[in-house]
Structure formats: structure tokens, C-alpha cells
Coordinates of C-alpha atoms and ligand atoms in Angstrom, one line a residue:
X704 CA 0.0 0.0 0.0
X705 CA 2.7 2.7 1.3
X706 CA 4.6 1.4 -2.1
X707 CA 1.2 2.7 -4.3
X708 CA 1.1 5.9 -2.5
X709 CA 4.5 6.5 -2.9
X710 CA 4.6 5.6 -6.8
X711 CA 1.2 7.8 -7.3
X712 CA 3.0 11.1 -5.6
X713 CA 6.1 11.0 -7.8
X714 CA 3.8 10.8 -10.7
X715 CA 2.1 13.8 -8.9
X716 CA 5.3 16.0 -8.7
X717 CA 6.3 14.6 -12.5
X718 CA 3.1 15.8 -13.8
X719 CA 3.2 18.9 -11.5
X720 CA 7.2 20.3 -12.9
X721 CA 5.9 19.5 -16.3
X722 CA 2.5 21.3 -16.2
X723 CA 4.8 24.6 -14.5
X724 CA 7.7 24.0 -17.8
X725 CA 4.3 24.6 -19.9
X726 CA 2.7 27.5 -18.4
X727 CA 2.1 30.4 -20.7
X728 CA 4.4 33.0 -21.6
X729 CA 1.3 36.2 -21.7
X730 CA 0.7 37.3 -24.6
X731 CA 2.1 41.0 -24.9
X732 CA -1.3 43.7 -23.6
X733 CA -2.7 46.0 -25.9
X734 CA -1.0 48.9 -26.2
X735 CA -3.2 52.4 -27.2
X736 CA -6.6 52.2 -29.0
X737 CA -7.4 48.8 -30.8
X738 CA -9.5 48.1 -33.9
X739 CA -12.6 46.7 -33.3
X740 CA -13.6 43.7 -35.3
X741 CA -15.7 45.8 -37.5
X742 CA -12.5 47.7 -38.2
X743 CA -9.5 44.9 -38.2
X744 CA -12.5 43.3 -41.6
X745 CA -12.5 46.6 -43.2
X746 CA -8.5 46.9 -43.0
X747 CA -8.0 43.1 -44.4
X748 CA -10.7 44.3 -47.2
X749 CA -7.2 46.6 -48.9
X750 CA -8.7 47.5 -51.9
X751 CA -12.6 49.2 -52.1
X752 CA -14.1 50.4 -55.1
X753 CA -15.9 54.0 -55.4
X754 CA -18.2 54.5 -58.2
X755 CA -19.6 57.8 -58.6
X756 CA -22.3 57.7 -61.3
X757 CA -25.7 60.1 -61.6
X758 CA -27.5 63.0 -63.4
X759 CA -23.4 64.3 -63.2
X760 CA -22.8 61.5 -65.8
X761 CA -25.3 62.9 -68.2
X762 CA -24.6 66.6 -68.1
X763 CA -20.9 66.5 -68.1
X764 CA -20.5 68.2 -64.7
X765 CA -18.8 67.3 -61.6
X766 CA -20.9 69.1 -59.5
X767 CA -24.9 69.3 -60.3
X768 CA -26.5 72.7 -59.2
X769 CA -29.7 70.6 -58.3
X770 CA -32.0 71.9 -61.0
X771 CA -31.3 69.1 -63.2
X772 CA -34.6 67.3 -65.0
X773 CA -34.4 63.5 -63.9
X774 CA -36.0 63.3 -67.4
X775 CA -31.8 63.8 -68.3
X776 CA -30.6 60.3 -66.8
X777 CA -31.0 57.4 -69.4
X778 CA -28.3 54.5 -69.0
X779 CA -28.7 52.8 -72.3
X780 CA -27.0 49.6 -71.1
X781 CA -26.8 49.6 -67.2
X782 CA -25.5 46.4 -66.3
X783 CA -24.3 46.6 -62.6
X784 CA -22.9 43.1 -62.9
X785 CA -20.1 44.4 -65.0
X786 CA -19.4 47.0 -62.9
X787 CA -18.9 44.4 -59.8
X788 CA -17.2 41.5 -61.6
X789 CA -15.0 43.7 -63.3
X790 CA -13.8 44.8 -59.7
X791 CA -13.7 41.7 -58.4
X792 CA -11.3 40.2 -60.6
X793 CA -9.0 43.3 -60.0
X794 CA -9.0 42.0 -56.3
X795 CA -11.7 44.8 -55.0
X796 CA -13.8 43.5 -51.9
X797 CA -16.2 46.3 -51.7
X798 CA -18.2 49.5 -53.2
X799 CA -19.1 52.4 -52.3
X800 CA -22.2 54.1 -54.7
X801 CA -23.2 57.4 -54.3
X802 CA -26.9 57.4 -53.9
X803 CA -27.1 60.9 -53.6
X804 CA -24.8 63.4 -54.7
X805 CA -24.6 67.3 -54.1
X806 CA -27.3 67.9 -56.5
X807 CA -29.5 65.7 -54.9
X808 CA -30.9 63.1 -57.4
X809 CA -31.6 60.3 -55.7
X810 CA -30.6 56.6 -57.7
X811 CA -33.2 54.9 -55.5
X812 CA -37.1 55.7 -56.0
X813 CA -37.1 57.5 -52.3
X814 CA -40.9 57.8 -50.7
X815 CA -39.4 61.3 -49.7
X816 CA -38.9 63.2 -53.2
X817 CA -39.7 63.0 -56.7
X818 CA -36.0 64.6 -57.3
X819 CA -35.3 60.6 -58.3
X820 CA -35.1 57.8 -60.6
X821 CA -38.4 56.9 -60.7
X822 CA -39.0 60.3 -62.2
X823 CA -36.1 59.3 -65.2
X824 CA -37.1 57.6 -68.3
X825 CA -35.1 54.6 -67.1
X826 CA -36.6 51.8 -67.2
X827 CA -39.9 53.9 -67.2
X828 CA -39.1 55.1 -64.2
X829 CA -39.4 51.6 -62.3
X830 CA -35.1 50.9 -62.1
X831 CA -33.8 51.0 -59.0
X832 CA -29.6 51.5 -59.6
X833 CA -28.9 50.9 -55.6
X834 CA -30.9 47.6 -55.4
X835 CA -29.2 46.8 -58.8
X836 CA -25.3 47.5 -57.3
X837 CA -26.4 46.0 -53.7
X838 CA -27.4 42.8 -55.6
X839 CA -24.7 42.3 -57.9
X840 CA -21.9 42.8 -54.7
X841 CA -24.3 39.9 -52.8
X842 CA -23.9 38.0 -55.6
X843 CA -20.3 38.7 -56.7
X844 CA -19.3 38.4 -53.0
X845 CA -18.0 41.9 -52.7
X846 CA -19.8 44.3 -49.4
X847 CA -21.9 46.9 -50.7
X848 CA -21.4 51.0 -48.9
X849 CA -23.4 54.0 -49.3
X850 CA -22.9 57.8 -49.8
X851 CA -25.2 59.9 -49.7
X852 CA -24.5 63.4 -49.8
X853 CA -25.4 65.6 -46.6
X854 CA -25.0 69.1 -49.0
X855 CA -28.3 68.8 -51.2
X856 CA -28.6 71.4 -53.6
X857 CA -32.0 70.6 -55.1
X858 CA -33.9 70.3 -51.7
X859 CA -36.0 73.7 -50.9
X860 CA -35.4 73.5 -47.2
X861 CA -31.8 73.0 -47.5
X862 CA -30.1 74.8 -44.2
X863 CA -33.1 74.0 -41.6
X864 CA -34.3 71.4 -39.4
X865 CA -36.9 69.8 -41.6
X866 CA -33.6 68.7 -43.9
X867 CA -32.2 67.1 -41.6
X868 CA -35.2 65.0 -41.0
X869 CA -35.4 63.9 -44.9
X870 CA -31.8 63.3 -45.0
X871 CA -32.7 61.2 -42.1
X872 CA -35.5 59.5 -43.8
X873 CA -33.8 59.0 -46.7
X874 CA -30.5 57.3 -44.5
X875 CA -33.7 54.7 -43.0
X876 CA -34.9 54.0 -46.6
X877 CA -31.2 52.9 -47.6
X878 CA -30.3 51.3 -44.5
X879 CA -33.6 49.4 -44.0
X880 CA -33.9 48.7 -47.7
X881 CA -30.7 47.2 -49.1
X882 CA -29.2 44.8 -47.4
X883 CA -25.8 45.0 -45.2
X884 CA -23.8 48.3 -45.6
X885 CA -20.6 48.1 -44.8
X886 CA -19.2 51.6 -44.9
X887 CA -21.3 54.6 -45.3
X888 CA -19.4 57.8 -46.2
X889 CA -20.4 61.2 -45.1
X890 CA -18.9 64.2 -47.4
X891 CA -17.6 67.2 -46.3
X892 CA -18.3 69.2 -48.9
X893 CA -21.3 71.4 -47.6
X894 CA -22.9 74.6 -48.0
X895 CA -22.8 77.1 -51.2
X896 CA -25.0 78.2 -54.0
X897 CA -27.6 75.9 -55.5
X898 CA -30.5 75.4 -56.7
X899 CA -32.5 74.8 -53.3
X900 CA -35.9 74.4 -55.0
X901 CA -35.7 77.4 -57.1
X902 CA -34.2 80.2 -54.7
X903 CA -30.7 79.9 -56.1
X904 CA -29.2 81.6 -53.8
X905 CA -26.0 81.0 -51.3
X906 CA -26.6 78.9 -48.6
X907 CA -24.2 78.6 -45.7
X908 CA -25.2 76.1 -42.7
X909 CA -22.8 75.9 -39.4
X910 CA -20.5 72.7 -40.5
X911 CA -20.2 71.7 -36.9
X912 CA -24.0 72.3 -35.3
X913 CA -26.1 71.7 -38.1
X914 CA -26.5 67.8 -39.1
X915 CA -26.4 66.6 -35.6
X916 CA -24.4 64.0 -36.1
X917 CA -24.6 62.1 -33.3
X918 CA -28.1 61.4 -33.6
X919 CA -28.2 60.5 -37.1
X920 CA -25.5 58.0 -36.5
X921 CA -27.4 56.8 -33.5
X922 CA -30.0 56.3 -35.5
X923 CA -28.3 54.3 -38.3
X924 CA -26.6 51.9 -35.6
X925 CA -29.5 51.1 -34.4
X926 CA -30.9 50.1 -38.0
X927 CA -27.2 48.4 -38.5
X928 CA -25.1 47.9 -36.0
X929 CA -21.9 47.1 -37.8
X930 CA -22.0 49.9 -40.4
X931 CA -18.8 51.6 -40.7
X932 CA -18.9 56.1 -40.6
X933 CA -16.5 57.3 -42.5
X934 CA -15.8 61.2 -42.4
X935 CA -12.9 63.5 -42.2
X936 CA -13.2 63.3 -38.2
X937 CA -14.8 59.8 -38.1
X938 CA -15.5 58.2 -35.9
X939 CA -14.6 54.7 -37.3
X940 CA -12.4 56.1 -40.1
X941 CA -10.9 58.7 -41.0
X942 CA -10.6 61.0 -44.2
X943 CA -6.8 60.7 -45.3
X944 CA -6.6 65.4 -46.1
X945 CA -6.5 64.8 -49.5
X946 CA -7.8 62.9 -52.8
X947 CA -4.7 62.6 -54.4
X948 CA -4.2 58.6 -53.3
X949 CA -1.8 59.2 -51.0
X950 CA -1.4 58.4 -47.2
X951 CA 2.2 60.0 -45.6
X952 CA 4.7 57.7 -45.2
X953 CA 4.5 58.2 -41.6
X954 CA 0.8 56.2 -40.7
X955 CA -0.7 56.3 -37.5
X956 CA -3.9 54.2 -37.3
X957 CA -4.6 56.5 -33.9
X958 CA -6.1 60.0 -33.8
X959 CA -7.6 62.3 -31.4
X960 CA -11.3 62.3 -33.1
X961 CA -13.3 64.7 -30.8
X962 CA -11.9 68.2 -32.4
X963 CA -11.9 66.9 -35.5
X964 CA -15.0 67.4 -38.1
X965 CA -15.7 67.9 -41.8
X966 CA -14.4 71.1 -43.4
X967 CA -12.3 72.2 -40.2
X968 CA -9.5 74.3 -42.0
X969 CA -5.6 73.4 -41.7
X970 CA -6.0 69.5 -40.4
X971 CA -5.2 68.1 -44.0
X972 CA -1.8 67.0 -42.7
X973 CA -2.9 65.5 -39.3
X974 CA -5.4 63.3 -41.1
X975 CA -2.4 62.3 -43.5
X976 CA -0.3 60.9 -40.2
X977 CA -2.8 60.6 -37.6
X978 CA -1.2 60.8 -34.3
X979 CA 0.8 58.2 -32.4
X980 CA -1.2 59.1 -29.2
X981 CA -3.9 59.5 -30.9
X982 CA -7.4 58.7 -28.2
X983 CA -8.7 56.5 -30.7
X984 CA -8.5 54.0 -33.9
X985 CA -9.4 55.5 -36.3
X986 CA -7.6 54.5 -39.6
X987 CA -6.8 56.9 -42.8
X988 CA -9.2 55.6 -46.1
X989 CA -7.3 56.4 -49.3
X990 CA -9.9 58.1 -52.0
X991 CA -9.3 59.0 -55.4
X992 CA -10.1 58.3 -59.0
X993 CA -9.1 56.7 -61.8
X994 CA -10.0 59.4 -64.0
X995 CA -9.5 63.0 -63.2
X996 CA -12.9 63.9 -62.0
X997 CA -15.2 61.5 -60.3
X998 CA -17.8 61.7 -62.7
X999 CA -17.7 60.5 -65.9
X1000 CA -16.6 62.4 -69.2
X1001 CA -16.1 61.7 -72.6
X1002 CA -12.8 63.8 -72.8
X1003 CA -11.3 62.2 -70.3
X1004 CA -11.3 58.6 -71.8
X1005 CA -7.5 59.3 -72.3
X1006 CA -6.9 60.5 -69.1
X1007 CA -7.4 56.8 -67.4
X1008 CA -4.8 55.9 -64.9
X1009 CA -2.4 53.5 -66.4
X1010 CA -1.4 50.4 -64.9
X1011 CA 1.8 51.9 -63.7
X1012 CA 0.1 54.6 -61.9
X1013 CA -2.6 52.8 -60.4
X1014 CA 0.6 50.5 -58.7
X1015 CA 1.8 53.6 -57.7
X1016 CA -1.2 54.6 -55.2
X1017 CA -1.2 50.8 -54.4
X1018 CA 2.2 51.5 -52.5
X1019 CA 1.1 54.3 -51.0
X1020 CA -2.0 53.6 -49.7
X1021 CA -1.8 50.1 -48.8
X1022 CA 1.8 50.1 -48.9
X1023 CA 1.8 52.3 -46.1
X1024 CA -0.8 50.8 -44.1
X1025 CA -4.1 52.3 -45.4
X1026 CA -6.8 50.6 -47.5
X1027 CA -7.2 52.4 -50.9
X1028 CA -10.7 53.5 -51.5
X1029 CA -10.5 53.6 -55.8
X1030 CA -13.2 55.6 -57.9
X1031 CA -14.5 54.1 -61.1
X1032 CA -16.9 56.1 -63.2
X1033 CA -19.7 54.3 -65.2
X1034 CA -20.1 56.1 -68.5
X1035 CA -23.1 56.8 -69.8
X1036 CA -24.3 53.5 -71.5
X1037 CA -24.3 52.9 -67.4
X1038 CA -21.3 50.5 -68.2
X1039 CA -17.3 50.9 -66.7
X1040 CA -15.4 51.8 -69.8
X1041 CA -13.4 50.0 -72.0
X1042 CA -10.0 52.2 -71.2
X1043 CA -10.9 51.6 -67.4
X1044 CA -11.8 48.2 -67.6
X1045 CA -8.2 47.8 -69.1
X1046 CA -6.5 49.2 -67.0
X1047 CA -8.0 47.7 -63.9
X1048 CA -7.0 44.6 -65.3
X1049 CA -4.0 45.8 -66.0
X1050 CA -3.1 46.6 -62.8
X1051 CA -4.0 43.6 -61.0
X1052 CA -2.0 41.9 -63.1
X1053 CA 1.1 44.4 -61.8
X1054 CA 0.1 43.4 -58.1
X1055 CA 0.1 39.2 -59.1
X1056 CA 3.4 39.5 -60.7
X1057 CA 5.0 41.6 -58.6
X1058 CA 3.4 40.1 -55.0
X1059 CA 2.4 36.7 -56.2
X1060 CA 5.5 34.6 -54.8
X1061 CA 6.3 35.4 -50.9
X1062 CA 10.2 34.4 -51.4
X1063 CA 10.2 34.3 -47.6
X1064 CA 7.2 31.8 -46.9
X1065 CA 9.2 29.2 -45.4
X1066 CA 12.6 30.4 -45.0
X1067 CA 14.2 30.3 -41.8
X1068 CA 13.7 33.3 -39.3
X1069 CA 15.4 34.2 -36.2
X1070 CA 14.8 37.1 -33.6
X1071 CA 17.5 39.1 -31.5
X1072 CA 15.2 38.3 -28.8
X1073 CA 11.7 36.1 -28.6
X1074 CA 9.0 36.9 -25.7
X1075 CA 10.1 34.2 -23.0
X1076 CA 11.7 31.9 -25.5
X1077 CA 8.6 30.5 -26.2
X1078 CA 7.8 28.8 -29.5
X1079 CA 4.1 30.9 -29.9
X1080 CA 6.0 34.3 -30.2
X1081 CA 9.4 32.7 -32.5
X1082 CA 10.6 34.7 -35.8
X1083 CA 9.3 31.3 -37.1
X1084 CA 6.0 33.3 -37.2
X1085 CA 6.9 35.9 -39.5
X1086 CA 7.5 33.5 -42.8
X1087 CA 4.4 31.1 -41.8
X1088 CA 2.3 32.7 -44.0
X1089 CA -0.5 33.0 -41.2
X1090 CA -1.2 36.8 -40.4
X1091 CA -2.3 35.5 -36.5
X1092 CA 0.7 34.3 -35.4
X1093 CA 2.9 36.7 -34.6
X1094 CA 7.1 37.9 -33.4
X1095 CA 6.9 39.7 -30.1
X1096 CA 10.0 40.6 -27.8
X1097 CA 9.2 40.9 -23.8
X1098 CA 8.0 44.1 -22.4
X1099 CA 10.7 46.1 -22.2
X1100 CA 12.2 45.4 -25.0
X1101 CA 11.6 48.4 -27.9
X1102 CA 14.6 47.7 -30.0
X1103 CA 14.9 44.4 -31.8
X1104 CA 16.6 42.3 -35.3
X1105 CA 15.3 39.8 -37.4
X1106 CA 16.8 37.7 -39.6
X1107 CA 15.3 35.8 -42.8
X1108 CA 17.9 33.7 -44.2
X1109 CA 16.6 32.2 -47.5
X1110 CA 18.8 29.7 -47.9
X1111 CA 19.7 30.5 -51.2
X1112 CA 20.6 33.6 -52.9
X1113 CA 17.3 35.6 -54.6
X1114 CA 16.6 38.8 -56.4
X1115 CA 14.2 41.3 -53.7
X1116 CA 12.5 43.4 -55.2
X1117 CA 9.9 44.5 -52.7
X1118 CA 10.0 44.3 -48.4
X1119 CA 6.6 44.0 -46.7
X1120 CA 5.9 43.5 -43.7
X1121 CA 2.8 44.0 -41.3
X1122 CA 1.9 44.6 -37.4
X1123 CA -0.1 42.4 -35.5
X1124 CA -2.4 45.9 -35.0
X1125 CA -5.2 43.6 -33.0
X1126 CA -2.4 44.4 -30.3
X1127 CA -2.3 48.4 -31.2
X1128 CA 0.3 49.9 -33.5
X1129 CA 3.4 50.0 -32.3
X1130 CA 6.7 50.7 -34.5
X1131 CA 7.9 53.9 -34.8
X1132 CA 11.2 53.2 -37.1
X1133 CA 13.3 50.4 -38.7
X1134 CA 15.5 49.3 -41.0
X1135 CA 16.3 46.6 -43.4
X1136 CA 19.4 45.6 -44.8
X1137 CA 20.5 42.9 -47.1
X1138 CA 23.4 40.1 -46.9
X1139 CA 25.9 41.0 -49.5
X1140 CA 29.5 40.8 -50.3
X1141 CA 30.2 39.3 -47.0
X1142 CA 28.3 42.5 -45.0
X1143 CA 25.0 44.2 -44.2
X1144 CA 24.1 46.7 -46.2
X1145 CA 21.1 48.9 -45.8
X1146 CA 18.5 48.7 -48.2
X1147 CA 15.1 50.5 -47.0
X1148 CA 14.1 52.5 -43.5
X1149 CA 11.0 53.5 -42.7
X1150 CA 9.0 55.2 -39.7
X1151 CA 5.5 52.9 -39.0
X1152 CA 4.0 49.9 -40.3
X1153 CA 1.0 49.1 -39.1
X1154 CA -1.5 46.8 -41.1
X1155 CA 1.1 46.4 -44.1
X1156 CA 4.4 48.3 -44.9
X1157 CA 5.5 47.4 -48.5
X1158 CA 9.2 49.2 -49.6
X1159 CA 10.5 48.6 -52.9
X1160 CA 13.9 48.7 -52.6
X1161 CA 16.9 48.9 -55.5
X1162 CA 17.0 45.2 -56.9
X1163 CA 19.7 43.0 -54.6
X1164 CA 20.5 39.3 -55.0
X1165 CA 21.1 38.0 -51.1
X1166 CA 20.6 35.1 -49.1
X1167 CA 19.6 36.7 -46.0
X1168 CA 17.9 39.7 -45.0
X1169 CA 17.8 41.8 -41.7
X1170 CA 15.0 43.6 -40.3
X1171 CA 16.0 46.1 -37.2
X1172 CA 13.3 47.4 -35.1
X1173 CA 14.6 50.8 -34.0
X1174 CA 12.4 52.4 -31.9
X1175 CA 9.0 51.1 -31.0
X1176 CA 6.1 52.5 -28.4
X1177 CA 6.2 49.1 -26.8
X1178 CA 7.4 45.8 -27.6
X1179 CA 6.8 45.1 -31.1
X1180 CA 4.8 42.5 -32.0
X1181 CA 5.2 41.6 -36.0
X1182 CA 2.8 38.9 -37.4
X1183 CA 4.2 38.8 -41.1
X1184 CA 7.9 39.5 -43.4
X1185 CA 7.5 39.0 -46.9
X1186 CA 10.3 39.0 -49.6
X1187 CA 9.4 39.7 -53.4
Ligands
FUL1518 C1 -15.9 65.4 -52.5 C2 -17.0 65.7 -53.5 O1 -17.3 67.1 -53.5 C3 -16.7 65.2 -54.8 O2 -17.6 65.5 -55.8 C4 -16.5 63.7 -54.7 O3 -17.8 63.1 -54.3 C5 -15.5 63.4 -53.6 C6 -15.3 61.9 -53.3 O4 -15.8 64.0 -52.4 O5 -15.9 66.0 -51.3

């Protein structure tokens, strides 16, 4: 008997000293604001499509005054299914349709106006073009988002109370009507002459005050509760200061979000960086056009963004850690054109080539430091080509090397690499360098990283490459290296 005890409380203490050899090294805590989950989906969408089409497309303006006859929009051959399987072989995962512009003409018969489509000899008035897009992204698999202009230039009572209501109404029509939206995208542009139901006059309304934003947001949550607001303040994202395709190299995902609101003067450049103690996430979208105006025009059929170009704002939008929100206009058949078409296909043809083959998937990483020497936070994690694993050091470690030996010698073209951000953003400068002639040599620095940092460096044939953590708010935590 004595024997049995004895034998069962050795195998006690054996299973005791290996259960303590197993216990978790903590995961590092979250450092600063966080995305939310609504937020980390949008940044892994990258790439969103914009597609400003309307009464605009018909009169060759970019801006309606809102005195436009609906009798004036006729797509010949709308086919939104183009439109959405054109983008989604380009590698697009949303769109963004203005239902409303600034002149007001509403793409949706609205209960609220007659200032719509079911007033254009479309389809004899019965077409709906936002039930047409909302379908095709279902069916396509792309998420379907909704502007709607605040500044309505047709609208009589444009500047009082009872137009915030209709704006309002109209937000419940799309919201209740259509499906999920994933993103809805309030303009800044507001206020100025128009139409406004026949005074044409100047109107100017008190940008800050006058849409009482909170309770029309309030409202929409509570119709959908996982809608993203984009506007230049926010809340959930941010507008990036300008609509040239460019975020700064320099991205923080964090900004201060209560002073901020549509048309505040001089905050251009803060919305281009954010700020690394920003009180909240709120990440930078990346609008422009693939054309030099939004709307459509005949003479600018030449004036498509090539390939080339398109790369271009690739890199520095989500190159630099933003997701790039591209505008393509339908011409006036109601159809993408051909030049556009082309050269969307074009360019994701560019990214295939040029990110198709991760040279570092697989190749064998090591760390100047790993959090407690435990195997869930190894370098190993940076080349497993799964973005939720991740590299972290221990707390209060900010400076830190990596190493990616490829075994053998290969031509890098391009350096990527991307935060584990569900942890908060954290690296404020680095450095890479490449194996060669029997030294390091630098080949790229930048500031932050966050979601995805993509560098295209000089061409260099090397076996290894080193990755130096510089400086960084808190331990980094890196979930991904790539090599192309
Ligand atoms: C601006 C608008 O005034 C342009 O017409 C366009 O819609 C662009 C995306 O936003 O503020």
C-alpha cells in the first residue's frame, strides 16, 4: 500500500514540474486604441471600389447645381454586374455608390422626393440602380457601402431642421432597404450656391452644429449595427486630407477624433499621419479616382490611370498601411469603360506578378530576442504565411533584429511586412538591410508599419535579409515578413 502511495505522488510532482515548464508565456497587452472587429474586416478588405455615377454623368458636370430634370438620366446599357465582376477580378472586396450626390438626385425611388429615378425615363421610371449594385456585390461576394450626400442642392429646405429629417428618412430608406452596408461615407463638402428648389441663392449652414451628427449616426446603428462612418473626423475612419491617393509615409492608425469634423480648416496634414497618441482608432481611407474627375466624361477617356500609376497609389495607400478606396466612373451607357476596364485589369495583373511569390514563406527566421523563448511568439511566425501568429520581444524590449535567411541567394524586389495591429500599432522606425558581399548593407528604412508596410527597394541578389526594429512604443509584436 505505502509502495502505491509512494509511486502515485512521484507521478504527482512529474506531472506537476511538467505542467509549471508549460505555463504560458502572456501574450504581450494591448497597447493604445485597438481596432474593433468591424474595423481589423475593413482593413483586411485593402482594396474598395468608389463609383460615382448620376445625373453628373449625363450633363458633363462634376458638381450638379440641383435643378437638373431627372428626365436627363438614361443609361442605355446599365449592367451593374459588370461593374462588380470587373472589380472583383481586379481583387476589389467592396463598393461604395453614391446614392445621392450634391445635387441631390436620388438613384433609388425615395418615398421622400420626386428629385429621383423613378421620375427618369429609365426603365420607365421603375429601375432602382442601388438595389441593382447592392445585388450584384451579394452576388459577386464583394460588401456593398453607401454615400449619400449631406449638401443637397435641389432640396428647398436646404439649411433648416426639416432637412435634416429627410436626410434622415432617406438614410432609414437605404439602411432598411438594401441589405448589409458596410461603410457609409459622409462628405464634407457642404454649404454654397444651389439650386435649393428654385431660390438659387447662397446657402451657408454651421458645419459643426447643423447635421447633428450624433443622432443620425445613432439612428443608423441602431438600423445596422456594424456599419462603418467614414468622415474627415470619423468616428470609425478617418478622411486621409487629401484625394490625391496618398497616405504620408509616416501612418498612425490612432487619432484624437473629438476636435476633428468635416471642413475644419488646416487638419489636411494630421489626417495624413494621424497621431501616435492619438485617443482613438481610427484608420486613414485612401480616396481618389481613376480618372481626373469623379464623374464620368467623354474627354477624359484618355486621361485613365495606367497600370503603372494605379501600382503607384497601391504602395502608398496600402503600402503604407491604409486601405485604398479607388473611384471608377460608369459612363453613360451605365457600363465601366473600356479604357478603365483595361486598365484595372492591367493593374491587378502588376500586383500578381509583382506580390504573387512570398520568397520568404518558409525560410528560416530568427529574432535578437523572442518573448520568453517561447515557441508561440518565434521569428518562425513571420514566414508562416499565417497573419495571427505573430514575433513579439518581452515588455521592455523596444529595440529588436530579425533575420530571414533564404537559404539561397534571390533577387528582392519588394519588403513587406505588417503589425499584429489587434495588439495596437506600435513601430515607430526600422531598418532593413541585405546580406551582401560578406556585410549588411542597408537597403530601405522606414517610420511605422501598421496593417502592411511594403518598400521597394533597388533590386539586390542576397541570401539573407535583416529587419532592425529601431524604436517602438512598446514591444513590437510583428505577425508577417514577406520578400518579393
Ligand atoms: C468630394 C465631393 O465634392 C466630390 O464630388 C466627390 O464626391 C469626392 C469623393 O468628395 O468632397
Amino acid at each position: 500500500m505505502k509502495k502505491i502511495i509512494r509511486y502515485s505522488f512521484s507521478i504527482l510532482l512529474v506531472a506537476l514540474a511538467i505542467s509549471s515548464c508549460q505555463t504560458k508565456v502572456p501574450a504581450p497587452a494591448a497597447i493604445g486604441p485597438v481596432p474593433d472587429a468591424r474595423q481589423m474586416a475593413w482593413h483586411e478588405m485593402e482594396m474598395n471600389a468608389f463609383i460615382h455615377f448620376t445625373i453628373n454623368t449625363y450633363t458633363d458636370k462634376e458638381w450638379g447645381f440641383g435643378d437638373e430634370s431627372p428626365a436627363l438620366f438614361n443609361p442605355t446599357n446599365f449592367d451593374a454586374e459588370q461593374w462588380v465582376s470587373v472589380l472583383k477580378d481586379a481583387g476589389f472586396k467592396g463598393v461604395i455608390l453614391t446614392c445621392k450626390h450634391h445635387d441631390g438626385f436620388c438613384l433609388w425611388p425615395s418615398e421622400y422626393t420626386d428629385h429621383d429615378i423613378a421620375e427618369s425615363p429609365f426603365e420607365d421610371g421603375k429601375g432602382d440602380i442601388v438595389k441593382a449594385v447592392s445585388d450584384a456585390c451579394h452576388k459577386f461576394g464583394l460588401k456593398f457601402g453607401v454615400y449619400m450626400s449631406p449638401w443637397d442642392r435641389n432640396r428647398a429646405d436646404y439649411g433648416e431642421a426639416s432637412y435634416v429629417e429627410y436626410y434622415r428618412n432617406q438614410l432609414k430608406e437605404l439602411f432598411n432597404n438594401y441589405g448589409p452596408v458596410f461603410e457609409m461615407w459622409f462628405d464634407g463638402a457642404n454649404g454654397g450656391d444651389g439650386y435649393y428648389g428654385g431660390a438659387n441663392e447662397m446657402r451657408k449652414i454651421e458645419r459643426q452644429t447643423y447635421y447633428d451628427w450624433p443622432t443620425t449616426l445613432k439612428m443608423v446603428h441602431e438600423i445596422q449595427p456594424e456599419v462603418l462612418f467614414f468622415s474627415d473626423g470619423g468616428p470609425d475612419l478617418r478622411w486621409v486630407g487629401n484625394e490625391q491617393g496618398h497616405v504620408n509615409a509616416t501612418n498612425w492608425n490612432t487619432i484624437t477624433t473629438d476636435t476633428l469634423y468635416a471642413g475644419k480648416s488646416g487638419i489636411e496634414d494630421l489626417l495624413g499621419t494621424g497621431s501616435i497618441d492619438g485617443k482613438e482608432w481610427c484608420p486613414a481611407e485612401v480616396n481618389t479616382s481613376i480618372r481626373p474627375g469623379w464623374f464620368y466624361h467623354q474627354s477624359e477617356d484618355d486621361k485613365v490611370k495606367s497600370p503603372e500609376v494605379l501600382f503607384k497609389l497601391y504602395m502608398e495607400s496600402v503600402g503604407r498601411g491604409s486601405t485604398m478606396l479607388l473611384n471608377i466612373p460608369p459612363d453613360r451607357r451605365g457600363l465601366f469603360h473600356e479604357n478603365d476596364v483595361a486598365s484595372l485589369q492591367g493593374f491587378h495583373k502588376l500586383i500578381e506578378e509583382r506580390f504573387g511569390n512570398d520568397l520568404a514563406k518558409g525560410a528560416s527566421a530568427t529574432a535578437s530576442e523572442t518573448r520568453g523563448d517561447a515557441a508561440e511568439y518565434a521569428a518562425a511566425n513571420l514566414v508562416d504565411g499565417n497573419k495571427n501568429t505573430y514575433w513579439a520581444t518581452n515588455d521592455a524590449t523596444t529595440a529588436a533584429s530579425l533575420e530571414i535567411d533564404l537559404g539561397d541567394a534571390k533577387e528582392i524586389h519588394f519588403v513587406q511586412l505588417e503589425e499584429y495591429i489587434q495588439l495596437g500599432q506600435r513601430v515607430k522606425t526600422f531598418k532593413v538591410e541585405a546580406f551582401e558581399n560578406g556585410q549588411w548593407k542597408e537597403i530601405a528604412n522606414g517610420t511605422t508599419i501598421g496593417y502592411r508596410r511594403i518598400l521597394q527597394v533597388d533590386p539586390i541578389t542576397t541570401s539573407k535579409v535583416k529587419i532592425t526594429i529601431e524604436d517602438s512604443k512598446a514591444c513590437p509584436v510583428v505577425s508577417t515578413v514577406s520578400l518579393f
